[in-house]
Amino acid sequence: MPRLAVVLNPTKPVADTVRAAVAAAESAHGWEQSLWYETTVEDPGVGMARAAVEDGADVVLAVGGDGTVRAVAEGMKDSGVPLAICPQGTGNLLARNLGLPLDDVVGAVELAFGGVDRPIDLAVVALRRIDGTRDFRTYTVMAGVGLDAQIMSNTDEQLKARVGMLAYVQTGAVEVGRNRRMQVGYRIEGGRQRRTRAQMVLVGNCGSIGYNVFLMPDASLDDGRLDLMMAKPASLVGWLVVGWRVFVDYALVRRLRRKAGRREDRFTSYIQATQLTLEFDEPEQIELDGDHFGQVTAAHFAVAPGSLVVKVRP
């Protein structure tokens, strides 16, 4: 009989609800008793996911926020074992982009047992640290440097617990007011280096942050490409242009099913590629799927097509 493995973030208050839902689904579907693994501060899920695969799990259910899902996905890369998601975070961005249940533990658990398999891409990044060492990571949604990383690292956790994603808006307003621009060198598909100044650089595997906001309108989880978006405004007017593109133009592109195409001007750059390299004149903060990953001097990104199987709605 098939067996589910559950990788659970024990800090989330739904543990008992998840255990009850899993027990009911086991009985209804005739599966073996599930395996259970709890994440830790030292390991948010990579080792637990690898252990679940090695222990013979047929499906792995990640219960937690974007950080837990990212770590479990990293541990399951190229395994062929499907990942199911019970989203319990603030953004839940991969779940949103996949159209999964967001506030329905029973529904999310049911997809682990009865959902269909969908292969998606993962993004792999080699981070060059200040001391020259390299750190290799995998993520599912977006990496951010500059403004985005500052927002993620400076948002108050207690405020985030009370008001959810609105907490990022407050922090974002403060960070935008600082108008800090970084010097960035970038190479697309190993070509010549180009340079620009930008407040924010995003490298996405999918483009939506929910609520019909598309930072990268052409991005898709299974197109074999990554999407680079750089915001480069130098003034309030520039930020108004960037805001129009993100909240209006890009949303219309998606709604009308048109391609935005490559765009580079003095306000934004939007480029698709299978690999790209970013280099920074000064060390910069970086975030992966909403989690802070310290300072980097460079980062090389590549897409891993179809390297993760996820459970989605039939």
PDB file of C-alpha atoms in Angstrom:
ATOM      1  CA  MET A   1       0.000   0.000   0.000  1.00  0.00           C
ATOM      2  CA  PRO A   2       1.185   3.585  -0.607  1.00  0.00           C
ATOM      3  CA  ARG A   3       2.586   5.622   2.261  1.00  0.00           C
ATOM      4  CA  LEU A   4       2.607   9.362   2.911  1.00  0.00           C
ATOM      5  CA  ALA A   5       5.415  11.195   4.678  1.00  0.00           C
ATOM      6  CA  VAL A   6       4.660  14.471   6.453  1.00  0.00           C
ATOM      7  CA  VAL A   7       7.362  17.105   6.985  1.00  0.00           C
ATOM      8  CA  LEU A   8       5.899  19.426   9.592  1.00  0.00           C
ATOM      9  CA  ASN A   9       7.046  22.780  10.906  1.00  0.00           C
ATOM     10  CA  PRO A  10       6.235  22.265  14.615  1.00  0.00           C
ATOM     11  CA  THR A  11       5.896  26.011  15.268  1.00  0.00           C
ATOM     12  CA  LYS A  12       2.685  26.119  13.230  1.00  0.00           C
ATOM     13  CA  PRO A  13      -0.494  25.816  15.363  1.00  0.00           C
ATOM     14  CA  VAL A  14      -2.260  23.334  13.063  1.00  0.00           C
ATOM     15  CA  ALA A  15      -0.296  20.198  13.958  1.00  0.00           C
ATOM     16  CA  ASP A  16      -3.229  18.434  15.631  1.00  0.00           C
ATOM     17  CA  THR A  17      -5.577  19.358  12.776  1.00  0.00           C
ATOM     18  CA  VAL A  18      -3.107  18.003  10.231  1.00  0.00           C
ATOM     19  CA  ARG A  19      -2.633  14.746  12.148  1.00  0.00           C
ATOM     20  CA  ALA A  20      -6.396  14.212  12.328  1.00  0.00           C
ATOM     21  CA  ALA A  21      -6.860  14.990   8.632  1.00  0.00           C
ATOM     22  CA  VAL A  22      -4.043  12.653   7.628  1.00  0.00           C
ATOM     23  CA  ALA A  23      -5.425   9.820   9.774  1.00  0.00           C
ATOM     24  CA  ALA A  24      -8.869  10.221   8.198  1.00  0.00           C
ATOM     25  CA  ALA A  25      -7.433  10.287   4.666  1.00  0.00           C
ATOM     26  CA  GLU A  26      -5.264   7.225   5.348  1.00  0.00           C
ATOM     27  CA  SER A  27      -8.358   5.270   6.310  1.00  0.00           C
ATOM     28  CA  ALA A  28     -10.447   6.570   3.407  1.00  0.00           C
ATOM     29  CA  HIS A  29      -7.811   5.812   0.763  1.00  0.00           C
ATOM     30  CA  GLY A  30      -6.449   2.596   2.253  1.00  0.00           C
ATOM     31  CA  TRP A  31      -2.880   3.863   2.693  1.00  0.00           C
ATOM     32  CA  GLU A  32      -0.337   2.707   5.260  1.00  0.00           C
ATOM     33  CA  GLN A  33       0.268   4.712   8.422  1.00  0.00           C
ATOM     34  CA  SER A  34       2.157   7.868   7.527  1.00  0.00           C
ATOM     35  CA  LEU A  35       5.728   8.770   8.398  1.00  0.00           C
ATOM     36  CA  TRP A  36       6.272  12.001  10.370  1.00  0.00           C
ATOM     37  CA  TYR A  37       9.272  14.335  10.425  1.00  0.00           C
ATOM     38  CA  GLU A  38       9.613  17.668  12.237  1.00  0.00           C
ATOM     39  CA  THR A  39      11.750  20.525  10.970  1.00  0.00           C
ATOM     40  CA  THR A  40      14.275  22.290  13.196  1.00  0.00           C
ATOM     41  CA  VAL A  41      15.916  25.702  13.300  1.00  0.00           C
ATOM     42  CA  GLU A  42      19.127  24.107  11.991  1.00  0.00           C
ATOM     43  CA  ASP A  43      17.335  22.193   9.213  1.00  0.00           C
ATOM     44  CA  PRO A  44      14.068  23.697   7.924  1.00  0.00           C
ATOM     45  CA  GLY A  45      13.243  20.594   5.895  1.00  0.00           C
ATOM     46  CA  VAL A  46      15.985  19.570   3.438  1.00  0.00           C
ATOM     47  CA  GLY A  47      17.258  16.633   5.492  1.00  0.00           C
ATOM     48  CA  MET A  48      13.762  15.540   6.498  1.00  0.00           C
ATOM     49  CA  ALA A  49      12.636  15.460   2.855  1.00  0.00           C
ATOM     50  CA  ARG A  50      15.657  13.391   1.849  1.00  0.00           C
ATOM     51  CA  ALA A  51      15.017  11.000   4.729  1.00  0.00           C
ATOM     52  CA  ALA A  52      11.371  10.633   3.693  1.00  0.00           C
ATOM     53  CA  VAL A  53      12.388   9.724   0.139  1.00  0.00           C
ATOM     54  CA  GLU A  54      15.017   7.270   1.402  1.00  0.00           C
ATOM     55  CA  ASP A  55      12.438   5.717   3.740  1.00  0.00           C
ATOM     56  CA  GLY A  56      10.229   4.879   0.768  1.00  0.00           C
ATOM     57  CA  ALA A  57       7.515   7.533   0.929  1.00  0.00           C
ATOM     58  CA  ASP A  58       5.240   7.649  -2.120  1.00  0.00           C
ATOM     59  CA  VAL A  59       4.222  11.271  -1.462  1.00  0.00           C
ATOM     60  CA  VAL A  60       5.751  13.912   0.836  1.00  0.00           C
ATOM     61  CA  LEU A  61       3.457  16.524   2.392  1.00  0.00           C
ATOM     62  CA  ALA A  62       5.140  19.789   3.450  1.00  0.00           C
ATOM     63  CA  VAL A  63       3.246  21.595   6.231  1.00  0.00           C
ATOM     64  CA  GLY A  64       4.507  25.126   6.769  1.00  0.00           C
ATOM     65  CA  GLY A  65       5.282  28.417   5.086  1.00  0.00           C
ATOM     66  CA  ASP A  66       7.307  29.245   2.003  1.00  0.00           C
ATOM     67  CA  GLY A  67      10.579  28.523   3.811  1.00  0.00           C
ATOM     68  CA  THR A  68       9.511  24.991   4.722  1.00  0.00           C
ATOM     69  CA  VAL A  69       8.210  24.331   1.211  1.00  0.00           C
ATOM     70  CA  ARG A  70      11.449  25.629  -0.341  1.00  0.00           C
ATOM     71  CA  ALA A  71      13.598  23.449   1.898  1.00  0.00           C
ATOM     72  CA  VAL A  72      11.507  20.316   1.298  1.00  0.00           C
ATOM     73  CA  ALA A  73      11.574  20.960  -2.454  1.00  0.00           C
ATOM     74  CA  GLU A  74      15.366  21.251  -2.324  1.00  0.00           C
ATOM     75  CA  GLY A  75      15.568  17.899  -0.564  1.00  0.00           C
ATOM     76  CA  MET A  76      13.253  16.263  -3.129  1.00  0.00           C
ATOM     77  CA  LYS A  77      14.835  17.676  -6.301  1.00  0.00           C
ATOM     78  CA  ASP A  78      15.103  15.009  -9.045  1.00  0.00           C
ATOM     79  CA  SER A  79      13.666  12.312  -6.746  1.00  0.00           C
ATOM     80  CA  GLY A  80      10.501  11.752  -8.795  1.00  0.00           C
ATOM     81  CA  VAL A  81       8.498  11.541  -5.557  1.00  0.00           C
ATOM     82  CA  PRO A  82       5.559  13.988  -5.581  1.00  0.00           C
ATOM     83  CA  LEU A  83       5.438  16.916  -3.164  1.00  0.00           C
ATOM     84  CA  ALA A  84       2.092  17.979  -1.667  1.00  0.00           C
ATOM     85  CA  ILE A  85       1.718  21.295   0.143  1.00  0.00           C
ATOM     86  CA  CYS A  86      -0.333  22.313   3.173  1.00  0.00           C
ATOM     87  CA  PRO A  87       0.409  26.071   3.189  1.00  0.00           C
ATOM     88  CA  GLN A  88       0.725  27.639   6.636  1.00  0.00           C
ATOM     89  CA  GLY A  89       2.763  30.780   6.040  1.00  0.00           C
ATOM     90  CA  THR A  90       2.250  34.452   5.267  1.00  0.00           C
ATOM     91  CA  GLY A  91       2.811  34.493   1.501  1.00  0.00           C
ATOM     92  CA  ASN A  92       2.306  30.837   0.509  1.00  0.00           C
ATOM     93  CA  LEU A  93       3.534  31.852  -2.933  1.00  0.00           C
ATOM     94  CA  LEU A  94       4.097  28.442  -4.522  1.00  0.00           C
ATOM     95  CA  ALA A  95       0.662  27.300  -3.349  1.00  0.00           C
ATOM     96  CA  ARG A  96      -0.898  30.469  -4.795  1.00  0.00           C
ATOM     97  CA  ASN A  97       0.804  30.023  -8.150  1.00  0.00           C
ATOM     98  CA  LEU A  98      -0.337  26.402  -8.279  1.00  0.00           C
ATOM     99  CA  GLY A  99      -3.928  27.230  -7.288  1.00  0.00           C
ATOM    100  CA  LEU A 100      -3.786  25.055  -4.154  1.00  0.00           C
ATOM    101  CA  PRO A 101      -6.089  25.366  -1.096  1.00  0.00           C
ATOM    102  CA  LEU A 102      -4.777  28.144   1.177  1.00  0.00           C
ATOM    103  CA  ASP A 103      -6.988  28.046   4.271  1.00  0.00           C
ATOM    104  CA  ASP A 104      -8.222  24.477   4.090  1.00  0.00           C
ATOM    105  CA  VAL A 105      -6.090  21.902   5.905  1.00  0.00           C
ATOM    106  CA  VAL A 106      -8.439  19.038   5.057  1.00  0.00           C
ATOM    107  CA  GLY A 107      -8.495  20.020   1.385  1.00  0.00           C
ATOM    108  CA  ALA A 108      -4.703  20.315   1.232  1.00  0.00           C
ATOM    109  CA  VAL A 109      -4.251  16.921   2.881  1.00  0.00           C
ATOM    110  CA  GLU A 110      -6.771  15.355   0.498  1.00  0.00           C
ATOM    111  CA  LEU A 111      -4.686  16.532  -2.467  1.00  0.00           C
ATOM    112  CA  ALA A 112      -1.725  14.612  -1.049  1.00  0.00           C
ATOM    113  CA  PHE A 113      -3.769  11.431  -1.401  1.00  0.00           C
ATOM    114  CA  GLY A 114      -5.941  12.206  -4.411  1.00  0.00           C
ATOM    115  CA  GLY A 115      -4.252  14.999  -6.382  1.00  0.00           C
ATOM    116  CA  VAL A 116      -2.646  14.615  -9.791  1.00  0.00           C
ATOM    117  CA  ASP A 117       1.069  14.866 -10.529  1.00  0.00           C
ATOM    118  CA  ARG A 118       2.474  17.959 -12.251  1.00  0.00           C
ATOM    119  CA  PRO A 119       6.208  18.327 -13.020  1.00  0.00           C
ATOM    120  CA  ILE A 120       7.513  21.864 -12.444  1.00  0.00           C
ATOM    121  CA  ASP A 121      10.870  23.596 -12.750  1.00  0.00           C
ATOM    122  CA  LEU A 122      13.143  24.545  -9.888  1.00  0.00           C
ATOM    123  CA  ALA A 123      15.701  27.348  -9.767  1.00  0.00           C
ATOM    124  CA  VAL A 124      19.236  26.527  -8.639  1.00  0.00           C
ATOM    125  CA  VAL A 125      21.526  29.308  -7.447  1.00  0.00           C
ATOM    126  CA  ALA A 126      25.216  29.396  -6.557  1.00  0.00           C
ATOM    127  CA  LEU A 127      25.772  32.201  -4.038  1.00  0.00           C
ATOM    128  CA  ARG A 128      29.255  33.713  -3.796  1.00  0.00           C
ATOM    129  CA  ARG A 129      29.916  34.928  -0.285  1.00  0.00           C
ATOM    130  CA  ILE A 130      32.127  37.796   0.888  1.00  0.00           C
ATOM    131  CA  ASP A 131      34.980  35.380   1.694  1.00  0.00           C
ATOM    132  CA  GLY A 132      34.825  33.851  -1.808  1.00  0.00           C
ATOM    133  CA  THR A 133      33.123  30.594  -0.787  1.00  0.00           C
ATOM    134  CA  ARG A 134      30.065  29.321  -2.672  1.00  0.00           C
ATOM    135  CA  ASP A 135      26.741  28.175  -1.274  1.00  0.00           C
ATOM    136  CA  PHE A 136      24.407  26.163  -3.529  1.00  0.00           C
ATOM    137  CA  ARG A 137      20.646  26.451  -2.971  1.00  0.00           C
ATOM    138  CA  THR A 138      17.383  25.564  -4.681  1.00  0.00           C
ATOM    139  CA  TYR A 139      14.190  27.610  -4.641  1.00  0.00           C
ATOM    140  CA  THR A 140      10.696  27.401  -6.100  1.00  0.00           C
ATOM    141  CA  VAL A 141       9.339  30.943  -6.518  1.00  0.00           C
ATOM    142  CA  MET A 142      11.693  33.961  -6.445  1.00  0.00           C
ATOM    143  CA  ALA A 143      15.074  35.219  -5.364  1.00  0.00           C
ATOM    144  CA  GLY A 144      15.409  38.896  -4.512  1.00  0.00           C
ATOM    145  CA  VAL A 145      18.345  41.274  -4.008  1.00  0.00           C
ATOM    146  CA  GLY A 146      18.185  44.885  -2.873  1.00  0.00           C
ATOM    147  CA  LEU A 147      14.807  46.373  -1.924  1.00  0.00           C
ATOM    148  CA  ASP A 148      13.028  43.013  -1.902  1.00  0.00           C
ATOM    149  CA  ALA A 149      15.601  41.392   0.388  1.00  0.00           C
ATOM    150  CA  GLN A 150      15.579  44.411   2.709  1.00  0.00           C
ATOM    151  CA  ILE A 151      11.798  44.183   3.029  1.00  0.00           C
ATOM    152  CA  MET A 152      11.946  40.478   3.831  1.00  0.00           C
ATOM    153  CA  SER A 153      14.693  40.830   6.435  1.00  0.00           C
ATOM    154  CA  ASN A 154      13.357  43.987   8.128  1.00  0.00           C
ATOM    155  CA  THR A 155       9.637  43.160   8.419  1.00  0.00           C
ATOM    156  CA  ASP A 156       8.579  42.679  12.035  1.00  0.00           C
ATOM    157  CA  GLU A 157       7.604  39.047  12.664  1.00  0.00           C
ATOM    158  CA  GLN A 158       4.955  39.938  15.250  1.00  0.00           C
ATOM    159  CA  LEU A 159       3.344  42.427  12.878  1.00  0.00           C
ATOM    160  CA  LYS A 160       3.449  39.817  10.120  1.00  0.00           C
ATOM    161  CA  ALA A 161       1.662  37.349  12.403  1.00  0.00           C
ATOM    162  CA  ARG A 162      -1.091  39.927  13.087  1.00  0.00           C
ATOM    163  CA  VAL A 163      -1.727  41.438   9.652  1.00  0.00           C
ATOM    164  CA  GLY A 164      -0.131  38.994   7.217  1.00  0.00           C
ATOM    165  CA  MET A 165       1.224  40.355   3.933  1.00  0.00           C
ATOM    166  CA  LEU A 166       0.199  43.932   4.849  1.00  0.00           C
ATOM    167  CA  ALA A 167       3.249  43.988   7.114  1.00  0.00           C
ATOM    168  CA  TYR A 168       5.442  43.928   4.005  1.00  0.00           C
ATOM    169  CA  VAL A 169       3.669  47.044   2.688  1.00  0.00           C
ATOM    170  CA  GLN A 170       4.651  49.075   5.748  1.00  0.00           C
ATOM    171  CA  THR A 171       8.280  47.960   5.567  1.00  0.00           C
ATOM    172  CA  GLY A 172       8.319  48.482   1.807  1.00  0.00           C
ATOM    173  CA  ALA A 173       7.231  52.111   2.151  1.00  0.00           C
ATOM    174  CA  VAL A 174      10.139  52.776   4.505  1.00  0.00           C
ATOM    175  CA  GLU A 175      12.687  51.032   2.261  1.00  0.00           C
ATOM    176  CA  VAL A 176      11.441  52.776  -0.909  1.00  0.00           C
ATOM    177  CA  GLY A 177      11.879  56.114   0.856  1.00  0.00           C
ATOM    178  CA  ARG A 178      15.573  55.368   1.310  1.00  0.00           C
ATOM    179  CA  ASN A 179      15.930  55.160  -2.500  1.00  0.00           C
ATOM    180  CA  ARG A 180      19.064  52.999  -2.253  1.00  0.00           C
ATOM    181  CA  ARG A 181      20.438  51.959  -5.645  1.00  0.00           C
ATOM    182  CA  MET A 182      23.044  49.236  -6.161  1.00  0.00           C
ATOM    183  CA  GLN A 183      25.537  48.723  -8.953  1.00  0.00           C
ATOM    184  CA  VAL A 184      24.762  45.461 -10.754  1.00  0.00           C
ATOM    185  CA  GLY A 185      26.613  43.598 -13.484  1.00  0.00           C
ATOM    186  CA  TYR A 186      24.572  40.932 -15.250  1.00  0.00           C
ATOM    187  CA  ARG A 187      25.212  38.272 -17.875  1.00  0.00           C
ATOM    188  CA  ILE A 188      22.437  36.489 -19.791  1.00  0.00           C
ATOM    189  CA  GLU A 189      23.158  32.960 -21.071  1.00  0.00           C
ATOM    190  CA  GLY A 190      26.883  33.492 -20.453  1.00  0.00           C
ATOM    191  CA  GLY A 191      27.072  36.509 -22.778  1.00  0.00           C
ATOM    192  CA  ARG A 192      28.871  39.785 -22.267  1.00  0.00           C
ATOM    193  CA  GLN A 193      28.410  41.595 -18.999  1.00  0.00           C
ATOM    194  CA  ARG A 194      26.094  44.585 -18.926  1.00  0.00           C
ATOM    195  CA  ARG A 195      25.864  47.032 -16.036  1.00  0.00           C
ATOM    196  CA  THR A 196      23.077  49.060 -14.476  1.00  0.00           C
ATOM    197  CA  ARG A 197      21.932  50.659 -11.237  1.00  0.00           C
ATOM    198  CA  ALA A 198      18.858  49.158  -9.611  1.00  0.00           C
ATOM    199  CA  GLN A 199      16.918  49.290  -6.380  1.00  0.00           C
ATOM    200  CA  MET A 200      15.676  45.717  -6.752  1.00  0.00           C
ATOM    201  CA  VAL A 201      16.589  42.603  -8.719  1.00  0.00           C
ATOM    202  CA  LEU A 202      14.296  39.577  -8.853  1.00  0.00           C
ATOM    203  CA  VAL A 203      14.957  36.206 -10.468  1.00  0.00           C
ATOM    204  CA  GLY A 204      11.714  34.268 -10.631  1.00  0.00           C
ATOM    205  CA  ASN A 205      10.535  30.772 -11.426  1.00  0.00           C
ATOM    206  CA  CYS A 206       6.939  32.041 -11.316  1.00  0.00           C
ATOM    207  CA  GLY A 207       5.670  35.575 -11.429  1.00  0.00           C
ATOM    208  CA  SER A 208       2.719  36.195  -9.110  1.00  0.00           C
ATOM    209  CA  ILE A 209       2.776  37.286  -5.475  1.00  0.00           C
ATOM    210  CA  GLY A 210      -0.993  36.844  -5.262  1.00  0.00           C
ATOM    211  CA  TYR A 211      -3.878  39.306  -5.338  1.00  0.00           C
ATOM    212  CA  ASN A 212      -3.519  39.647  -9.143  1.00  0.00           C
ATOM    213  CA  VAL A 213      -0.046  41.215  -8.778  1.00  0.00           C
ATOM    214  CA  PHE A 214       2.397  39.911 -11.402  1.00  0.00           C
ATOM    215  CA  LEU A 215       6.018  40.960 -11.045  1.00  0.00           C
ATOM    216  CA  MET A 216       6.949  38.787 -14.048  1.00  0.00           C
ATOM    217  CA  PRO A 217       3.967  38.399 -16.387  1.00  0.00           C
ATOM    218  CA  ASP A 218       5.477  35.777 -18.730  1.00  0.00           C
ATOM    219  CA  ALA A 219       6.787  33.532 -15.948  1.00  0.00           C
ATOM    220  CA  SER A 220       5.555  29.961 -15.740  1.00  0.00           C
ATOM    221  CA  LEU A 221       6.485  27.115 -13.424  1.00  0.00           C
ATOM    222  CA  ASP A 222       7.051  24.681 -16.287  1.00  0.00           C
ATOM    223  CA  ASP A 223       8.432  26.732 -19.202  1.00  0.00           C
ATOM    224  CA  GLY A 224      12.103  25.804 -18.674  1.00  0.00           C
ATOM    225  CA  ARG A 225      13.110  29.435 -18.157  1.00  0.00           C
ATOM    226  CA  LEU A 226      13.818  31.931 -15.398  1.00  0.00           C
ATOM    227  CA  ASP A 227      12.587  35.535 -15.427  1.00  0.00           C
ATOM    228  CA  LEU A 228      14.791  38.483 -14.490  1.00  0.00           C
ATOM    229  CA  MET A 229      13.072  41.682 -13.380  1.00  0.00           C
ATOM    230  CA  MET A 230      15.033  44.760 -12.310  1.00  0.00           C
ATOM    231  CA  ALA A 231      13.410  47.919 -10.923  1.00  0.00           C
ATOM    232  CA  LYS A 232      15.574  50.973 -11.683  1.00  0.00           C
ATOM    233  CA  PRO A 233      13.623  54.159 -10.877  1.00  0.00           C
ATOM    234  CA  ALA A 234      15.624  57.206  -9.846  1.00  0.00           C
ATOM    235  CA  SER A 235      12.717  59.317  -8.598  1.00  0.00           C
ATOM    236  CA  LEU A 236       9.104  59.254  -7.421  1.00  0.00           C
ATOM    237  CA  VAL A 237       7.977  59.482 -11.047  1.00  0.00           C
ATOM    238  CA  GLY A 238      10.057  56.418 -11.821  1.00  0.00           C
ATOM    239  CA  TRP A 239       8.413  54.499  -9.000  1.00  0.00           C
ATOM    240  CA  LEU A 240       4.999  55.499 -10.349  1.00  0.00           C
ATOM    241  CA  VAL A 241       5.966  54.009 -13.721  1.00  0.00           C
ATOM    242  CA  VAL A 242       7.162  50.797 -12.062  1.00  0.00           C
ATOM    243  CA  GLY A 243       3.956  50.633 -10.012  1.00  0.00           C
ATOM    244  CA  TRP A 244       1.815  51.082 -13.137  1.00  0.00           C
ATOM    245  CA  ARG A 245       3.611  48.250 -14.894  1.00  0.00           C
ATOM    246  CA  VAL A 246       3.342  45.833 -11.978  1.00  0.00           C
ATOM    247  CA  PHE A 247      -0.210  46.591 -10.839  1.00  0.00           C
ATOM    248  CA  VAL A 248      -1.851  47.442 -14.173  1.00  0.00           C
ATOM    249  CA  ASP A 249       0.187  46.659 -17.292  1.00  0.00           C
ATOM    250  CA  TYR A 250       1.514  43.233 -16.272  1.00  0.00           C
ATOM    251  CA  ALA A 251      -1.855  42.206 -14.812  1.00  0.00           C
ATOM    252  CA  LEU A 252      -3.542  43.065 -18.127  1.00  0.00           C
ATOM    253  CA  VAL A 253      -0.901  41.118 -20.037  1.00  0.00           C
ATOM    254  CA  ARG A 254      -1.714  38.027 -17.991  1.00  0.00           C
ATOM    255  CA  ARG A 255      -5.472  38.529 -18.163  1.00  0.00           C
ATOM    256  CA  LEU A 256      -5.400  38.949 -21.946  1.00  0.00           C
ATOM    257  CA  ARG A 257      -2.907  36.074 -22.296  1.00  0.00           C
ATOM    258  CA  ARG A 258      -0.381  38.189 -24.180  1.00  0.00           C
ATOM    259  CA  LYS A 259       3.387  37.995 -23.901  1.00  0.00           C
ATOM    260  CA  ALA A 260       5.103  40.979 -22.335  1.00  0.00           C
ATOM    261  CA  GLY A 261       8.340  40.145 -24.131  1.00  0.00           C
ATOM    262  CA  ARG A 262      11.815  41.423 -23.372  1.00  0.00           C
ATOM    263  CA  ARG A 263      11.795  45.006 -22.089  1.00  0.00           C
ATOM    264  CA  GLU A 264      14.727  47.163 -21.035  1.00  0.00           C
ATOM    265  CA  ASP A 265      14.474  50.886 -20.378  1.00  0.00           C
ATOM    266  CA  ARG A 266      15.453  53.356 -17.660  1.00  0.00           C
ATOM    267  CA  PHE A 267      12.685  52.185 -15.305  1.00  0.00           C
ATOM    268  CA  THR A 268      12.664  48.390 -15.574  1.00  0.00           C
ATOM    269  CA  SER A 269      14.389  45.455 -17.241  1.00  0.00           C
ATOM    270  CA  TYR A 270      12.505  42.247 -17.942  1.00  0.00           C
ATOM    271  CA  ILE A 271      14.381  39.328 -19.544  1.00  0.00           C
ATOM    272  CA  GLN A 272      13.873  35.551 -19.770  1.00  0.00           C
ATOM    273  CA  ALA A 273      16.809  33.099 -19.743  1.00  0.00           C
ATOM    274  CA  THR A 274      17.835  29.586 -18.765  1.00  0.00           C
ATOM    275  CA  GLN A 275      20.841  30.893 -16.853  1.00  0.00           C
ATOM    276  CA  LEU A 276      22.120  34.261 -15.716  1.00  0.00           C
ATOM    277  CA  THR A 277      24.774  35.736 -13.461  1.00  0.00           C
ATOM    278  CA  LEU A 278      24.570  38.796 -11.201  1.00  0.00           C
ATOM    279  CA  GLU A 279      27.625  40.560  -9.744  1.00  0.00           C
ATOM    280  CA  PHE A 280      27.491  43.396  -7.209  1.00  0.00           C
ATOM    281  CA  ASP A 281      30.013  46.152  -6.518  1.00  0.00           C
ATOM    282  CA  GLU A 282      29.204  45.927  -2.795  1.00  0.00           C
ATOM    283  CA  PRO A 283      27.916  42.919  -0.781  1.00  0.00           C
ATOM    284  CA  GLU A 284      24.136  42.743  -0.971  1.00  0.00           C
ATOM    285  CA  GLN A 285      21.419  40.955   1.013  1.00  0.00           C
ATOM    286  CA  ILE A 286      19.591  38.135  -0.770  1.00  0.00           C
ATOM    287  CA  GLU A 287      16.348  36.308  -0.057  1.00  0.00           C
ATOM    288  CA  LEU A 288      15.065  33.020  -1.478  1.00  0.00           C
ATOM    289  CA  ASP A 289      11.320  32.365  -1.326  1.00  0.00           C
ATOM    290  CA  GLY A 290      11.002  34.966   1.428  1.00  0.00           C
ATOM    291  CA  ASP A 291      13.826  33.703   3.665  1.00  0.00           C
ATOM    292  CA  HIS A 292      16.952  35.745   4.277  1.00  0.00           C
ATOM    293  CA  PHE A 293      20.159  34.059   3.053  1.00  0.00           C
ATOM    294  CA  GLY A 294      22.767  36.619   4.078  1.00  0.00           C
ATOM    295  CA  GLN A 295      25.082  38.738   1.935  1.00  0.00           C
ATOM    296  CA  VAL A 296      26.473  37.869  -1.477  1.00  0.00           C
ATOM    297  CA  THR A 297      28.892  39.448  -3.935  1.00  0.00           C
ATOM    298  CA  ALA A 298      27.592  37.413  -6.889  1.00  0.00           C
ATOM    299  CA  ALA A 299      24.955  34.823  -7.744  1.00  0.00           C
ATOM    300  CA  HIS A 300      24.656  32.434 -10.686  1.00  0.00           C
ATOM    301  CA  PHE A 301      21.156  31.180 -11.491  1.00  0.00           C
ATOM    302  CA  ALA A 302      20.095  28.226 -13.631  1.00  0.00           C
ATOM    303  CA  VAL A 303      16.777  26.505 -14.255  1.00  0.00           C
ATOM    304  CA  ALA A 304      16.311  22.788 -13.516  1.00  0.00           C
ATOM    305  CA  PRO A 305      13.424  21.862 -15.857  1.00  0.00           C
ATOM    306  CA  GLY A 306      10.817  19.434 -14.528  1.00  0.00           C
ATOM    307  CA  SER A 307      12.960  18.536 -11.514  1.00  0.00           C
ATOM    308  CA  LEU A 308      10.114  18.535  -8.982  1.00  0.00           C
ATOM    309  CA  VAL A 309       6.749  16.763  -9.128  1.00  0.00           C
ATOM    310  CA  VAL A 310       3.923  18.417  -7.194  1.00  0.00           C
ATOM    311  CA  LYS A 311       0.378  17.335  -6.347  1.00  0.00           C
ATOM    312  CA  VAL A 312      -2.265  19.666  -7.758  1.00  0.00           C
ATOM    313  CA  ARG A 313      -6.029  19.703  -8.163  1.00  0.00           C
ATOM    314  CA  PRO A 314      -7.394  17.194 -10.693  1.00  0.00           C
TER     315      PRO A 314
END
